[in-house]
Amino acid sequence: MGRPPEHDERTRERILEVAPGQLPSRGPDGVTVRGVADGANTTTRAIYSLFGDKRGLLQALHHEAAALMTRTHHEVEAREDLVAEMVDLGLAYRRAAMEDPHTFRLLMGGTPGFEPDPDDVRLGRQAFSRVFETLHRLASAHRPPGRTR
C-alpha cells in the first residue's frame, strides 16, 4: 500500500492564495519557494510536491488567472446590442484585472521572470474566446452585403 499524500488540495489552495502577495513587491524573480511556503504556513517540500518547482508555481498562478478571466467573460450576458455586449466584456475584463493585477500580468505575458510556454499561451488565448466570439458576431453584423471577408 502506497503512502497517503502529505499535501492536499487545501494546501495547494492556500499556497495559491499566498503566492500572489509576493508578486507586487518582488515580481516573479523575487518570489521564493521559501517565502511562499512560510506565508502559507507550510513547507518548501509541499510546494515542490504540488508544483514541481517555482516555475510550476508561477505557471499554476497563470492558469488560475486564465480560469478567472474565462469565468468572468462567460458571466457576461449575450445581448442583441453587440456594442453594449462588448462594453460589458471590457468592463468585466477590467474588473478581473483590477482584482489581482500582478497575477493578471502573468496571464498577459508582461512579467519578466515568467515566460509562458506554448500551452500556457494557448490557455491564455482561450480565456478570451468569449470576447473573440462576440467580436466575430459584431463584425458579421456590420459586414456590407455580399462581402464574405
PDB file of C-alpha atoms in Angstrom, residues 1-101:
ATOM      1  CA  MET A   1       0.000   0.000   0.000  1.00  0.00           C
ATOM      2  CA  GLY A   2       1.383   3.419  -1.016  1.00  0.00           C
ATOM      3  CA  ARG A   3       1.966   6.349   1.251  1.00  0.00           C
ATOM      4  CA  PRO A   4      -1.001   8.705   1.588  1.00  0.00           C
ATOM      5  CA  PRO A   5      -0.466  12.120   0.029  1.00  0.00           C
ATOM      6  CA  GLU A   6       1.012  14.575   2.502  1.00  0.00           C
ATOM      7  CA  HIS A   7      -0.113  17.708   0.744  1.00  0.00           C
ATOM      8  CA  ASP A   8      -3.746  18.006  -0.182  1.00  0.00           C
ATOM      9  CA  GLU A   9      -5.918  20.367  -2.209  1.00  0.00           C
ATOM     10  CA  ARG A  10      -6.343  22.708   0.769  1.00  0.00           C
ATOM     11  CA  THR A  11      -2.577  23.141   0.972  1.00  0.00           C
ATOM     12  CA  ARG A  12      -2.450  23.809  -2.767  1.00  0.00           C
ATOM     13  CA  GLU A  13      -5.210  26.418  -2.499  1.00  0.00           C
ATOM     14  CA  ARG A  14      -3.501  28.105   0.466  1.00  0.00           C
ATOM     15  CA  ILE A  15      -0.233  28.318  -1.482  1.00  0.00           C
ATOM     16  CA  LEU A  16      -2.024  29.808  -4.494  1.00  0.00           C
ATOM     17  CA  GLU A  17      -3.669  32.380  -2.217  1.00  0.00           C
ATOM     18  CA  VAL A  18      -0.356  33.438  -0.667  1.00  0.00           C
ATOM     19  CA  ALA A  19       1.925  33.465  -3.733  1.00  0.00           C
ATOM     20  CA  PRO A  20       0.304  36.451  -5.498  1.00  0.00           C
ATOM     21  CA  GLY A  21       1.033  38.557  -2.415  1.00  0.00           C
ATOM     22  CA  GLN A  22       4.734  38.281  -3.197  1.00  0.00           C
ATOM     23  CA  LEU A  23       4.360  39.391  -6.806  1.00  0.00           C
ATOM     24  CA  PRO A  24       3.650  43.094  -6.167  1.00  0.00           C
ATOM     25  CA  SER A  25       6.810  43.824  -4.260  1.00  0.00           C
ATOM     26  CA  ARG A  26       9.193  41.348  -5.803  1.00  0.00           C
ATOM     27  CA  GLY A  27       7.875  40.221  -9.200  1.00  0.00           C
ATOM     28  CA  PRO A  28       8.288  36.604 -10.311  1.00  0.00           C
ATOM     29  CA  ASP A  29      12.077  36.772  -9.987  1.00  0.00           C
ATOM     30  CA  GLY A  30      11.740  37.767  -6.339  1.00  0.00           C
ATOM     31  CA  VAL A  31       9.115  35.193  -5.412  1.00  0.00           C
ATOM     32  CA  THR A  32      10.830  32.452  -3.453  1.00  0.00           C
ATOM     33  CA  VAL A  33       9.619  28.981  -2.654  1.00  0.00           C
ATOM     34  CA  ARG A  34      10.674  29.575   0.959  1.00  0.00           C
ATOM     35  CA  GLY A  35       8.767  32.865   1.184  1.00  0.00           C
ATOM     36  CA  VAL A  36       5.585  31.361  -0.253  1.00  0.00           C
ATOM     37  CA  ALA A  37       5.882  28.299   1.998  1.00  0.00           C
ATOM     38  CA  ASP A  38       6.332  30.496   5.064  1.00  0.00           C
ATOM     39  CA  GLY A  39       3.370  32.671   4.065  1.00  0.00           C
ATOM     40  CA  ALA A  40       1.178  29.600   3.532  1.00  0.00           C
ATOM     41  CA  ASN A  41       2.337  28.104   6.828  1.00  0.00           C
ATOM     42  CA  THR A  42       3.679  25.016   5.100  1.00  0.00           C
ATOM     43  CA  THR A  43       6.991  23.628   3.920  1.00  0.00           C
ATOM     44  CA  THR A  44       9.006  24.085   0.754  1.00  0.00           C
ATOM     45  CA  ARG A  45       8.530  20.349   0.299  1.00  0.00           C
ATOM     46  CA  ALA A  46       4.781  20.983  -0.123  1.00  0.00           C
ATOM     47  CA  ILE A  47       5.450  23.420  -2.958  1.00  0.00           C
ATOM     48  CA  TYR A  48       7.882  21.092  -4.686  1.00  0.00           C
ATOM     49  CA  SER A  49       5.482  18.195  -4.212  1.00  0.00           C
ATOM     50  CA  LEU A  50       2.460  20.069  -5.547  1.00  0.00           C
ATOM     51  CA  PHE A  51       4.049  22.264  -8.239  1.00  0.00           C
ATOM     52  CA  GLY A  52       7.429  20.719  -9.053  1.00  0.00           C
ATOM     53  CA  ASP A  53       9.356  23.978  -8.727  1.00  0.00           C
ATOM     54  CA  LYS A  54       8.975  27.756  -8.689  1.00  0.00           C
ATOM     55  CA  ARG A  55       8.169  27.863 -12.393  1.00  0.00           C
ATOM     56  CA  GLY A  56       5.419  25.305 -11.812  1.00  0.00           C
ATOM     57  CA  LEU A  57       4.013  27.530  -9.079  1.00  0.00           C
ATOM     58  CA  LEU A  58       4.058  30.591 -11.365  1.00  0.00           C
ATOM     59  CA  GLN A  59       2.506  28.508 -14.119  1.00  0.00           C
ATOM     60  CA  ALA A  60      -0.291  27.462 -11.734  1.00  0.00           C
ATOM     61  CA  LEU A  61      -0.906  31.155 -10.975  1.00  0.00           C
ATOM     62  CA  HIS A  62      -1.057  31.798 -14.733  1.00  0.00           C
ATOM     63  CA  HIS A  63      -3.639  29.013 -15.078  1.00  0.00           C
ATOM     64  CA  GLU A  64      -5.662  30.422 -12.173  1.00  0.00           C
ATOM     65  CA  ALA A  65      -5.704  33.837 -13.866  1.00  0.00           C
ATOM     66  CA  ALA A  66      -6.823  32.242 -17.155  1.00  0.00           C
ATOM     67  CA  ALA A  67      -9.627  30.407 -15.356  1.00  0.00           C
ATOM     68  CA  LEU A  68     -10.713  33.635 -13.647  1.00  0.00           C
ATOM     69  CA  MET A  69     -10.772  35.509 -16.955  1.00  0.00           C
ATOM     70  CA  THR A  70     -12.695  32.705 -18.653  1.00  0.00           C
ATOM     71  CA  ARG A  71     -15.318  32.685 -15.877  1.00  0.00           C
ATOM     72  CA  THR A  72     -15.508  36.463 -15.902  1.00  0.00           C
ATOM     73  CA  HIS A  73     -16.159  36.648 -19.638  1.00  0.00           C
ATOM     74  CA  HIS A  74     -18.678  33.815 -19.612  1.00  0.00           C
ATOM     75  CA  GLU A  75     -20.654  35.547 -16.868  1.00  0.00           C
ATOM     76  CA  VAL A  76     -21.362  38.441 -19.243  1.00  0.00           C
ATOM     77  CA  GLU A  77     -24.802  38.042 -20.724  1.00  0.00           C
ATOM     78  CA  ALA A  78     -25.118  37.793 -24.510  1.00  0.00           C
ATOM     79  CA  ARG A  79     -27.086  40.740 -25.852  1.00  0.00           C
ATOM     80  CA  GLU A  80     -28.738  41.767 -29.078  1.00  0.00           C
ATOM     81  CA  ASP A  81     -26.852  45.051 -28.833  1.00  0.00           C
ATOM     82  CA  LEU A  82     -23.395  43.711 -29.629  1.00  0.00           C
ATOM     83  CA  VAL A  83     -21.648  47.014 -28.952  1.00  0.00           C
ATOM     84  CA  ALA A  84     -23.156  47.071 -25.454  1.00  0.00           C
ATOM     85  CA  GLU A  85     -22.088  43.455 -25.009  1.00  0.00           C
ATOM     86  CA  MET A  86     -18.503  44.381 -25.943  1.00  0.00           C
ATOM     87  CA  VAL A  87     -18.613  47.209 -23.409  1.00  0.00           C
ATOM     88  CA  ASP A  88     -19.815  44.742 -20.764  1.00  0.00           C
ATOM     89  CA  LEU A  89     -16.998  42.337 -21.689  1.00  0.00           C
ATOM     90  CA  GLY A  90     -14.462  45.163 -21.472  1.00  0.00           C
ATOM     91  CA  LEU A  91     -15.723  46.207 -18.054  1.00  0.00           C
ATOM     92  CA  ALA A  92     -15.623  42.589 -16.859  1.00  0.00           C
ATOM     93  CA  TYR A  93     -12.044  42.291 -18.146  1.00  0.00           C
ATOM     94  CA  ARG A  94     -11.038  45.453 -16.289  1.00  0.00           C
ATOM     95  CA  ARG A  95     -12.727  44.332 -13.067  1.00  0.00           C
ATOM     96  CA  ALA A  96     -10.929  40.967 -13.138  1.00  0.00           C
ATOM     97  CA  ALA A  97      -7.587  42.600 -13.930  1.00  0.00           C
ATOM     98  CA  MET A  98      -8.002  45.084 -11.095  1.00  0.00           C
ATOM     99  CA  GLU A  99      -8.782  42.310  -8.574  1.00  0.00           C
ATOM    100  CA  ASP A 100      -5.274  40.921  -8.881  1.00  0.00           C
ATOM    101  CA  PRO A 101      -3.150  42.940 -11.321  1.00  0.00           C
TER     102      PRO A 101
END
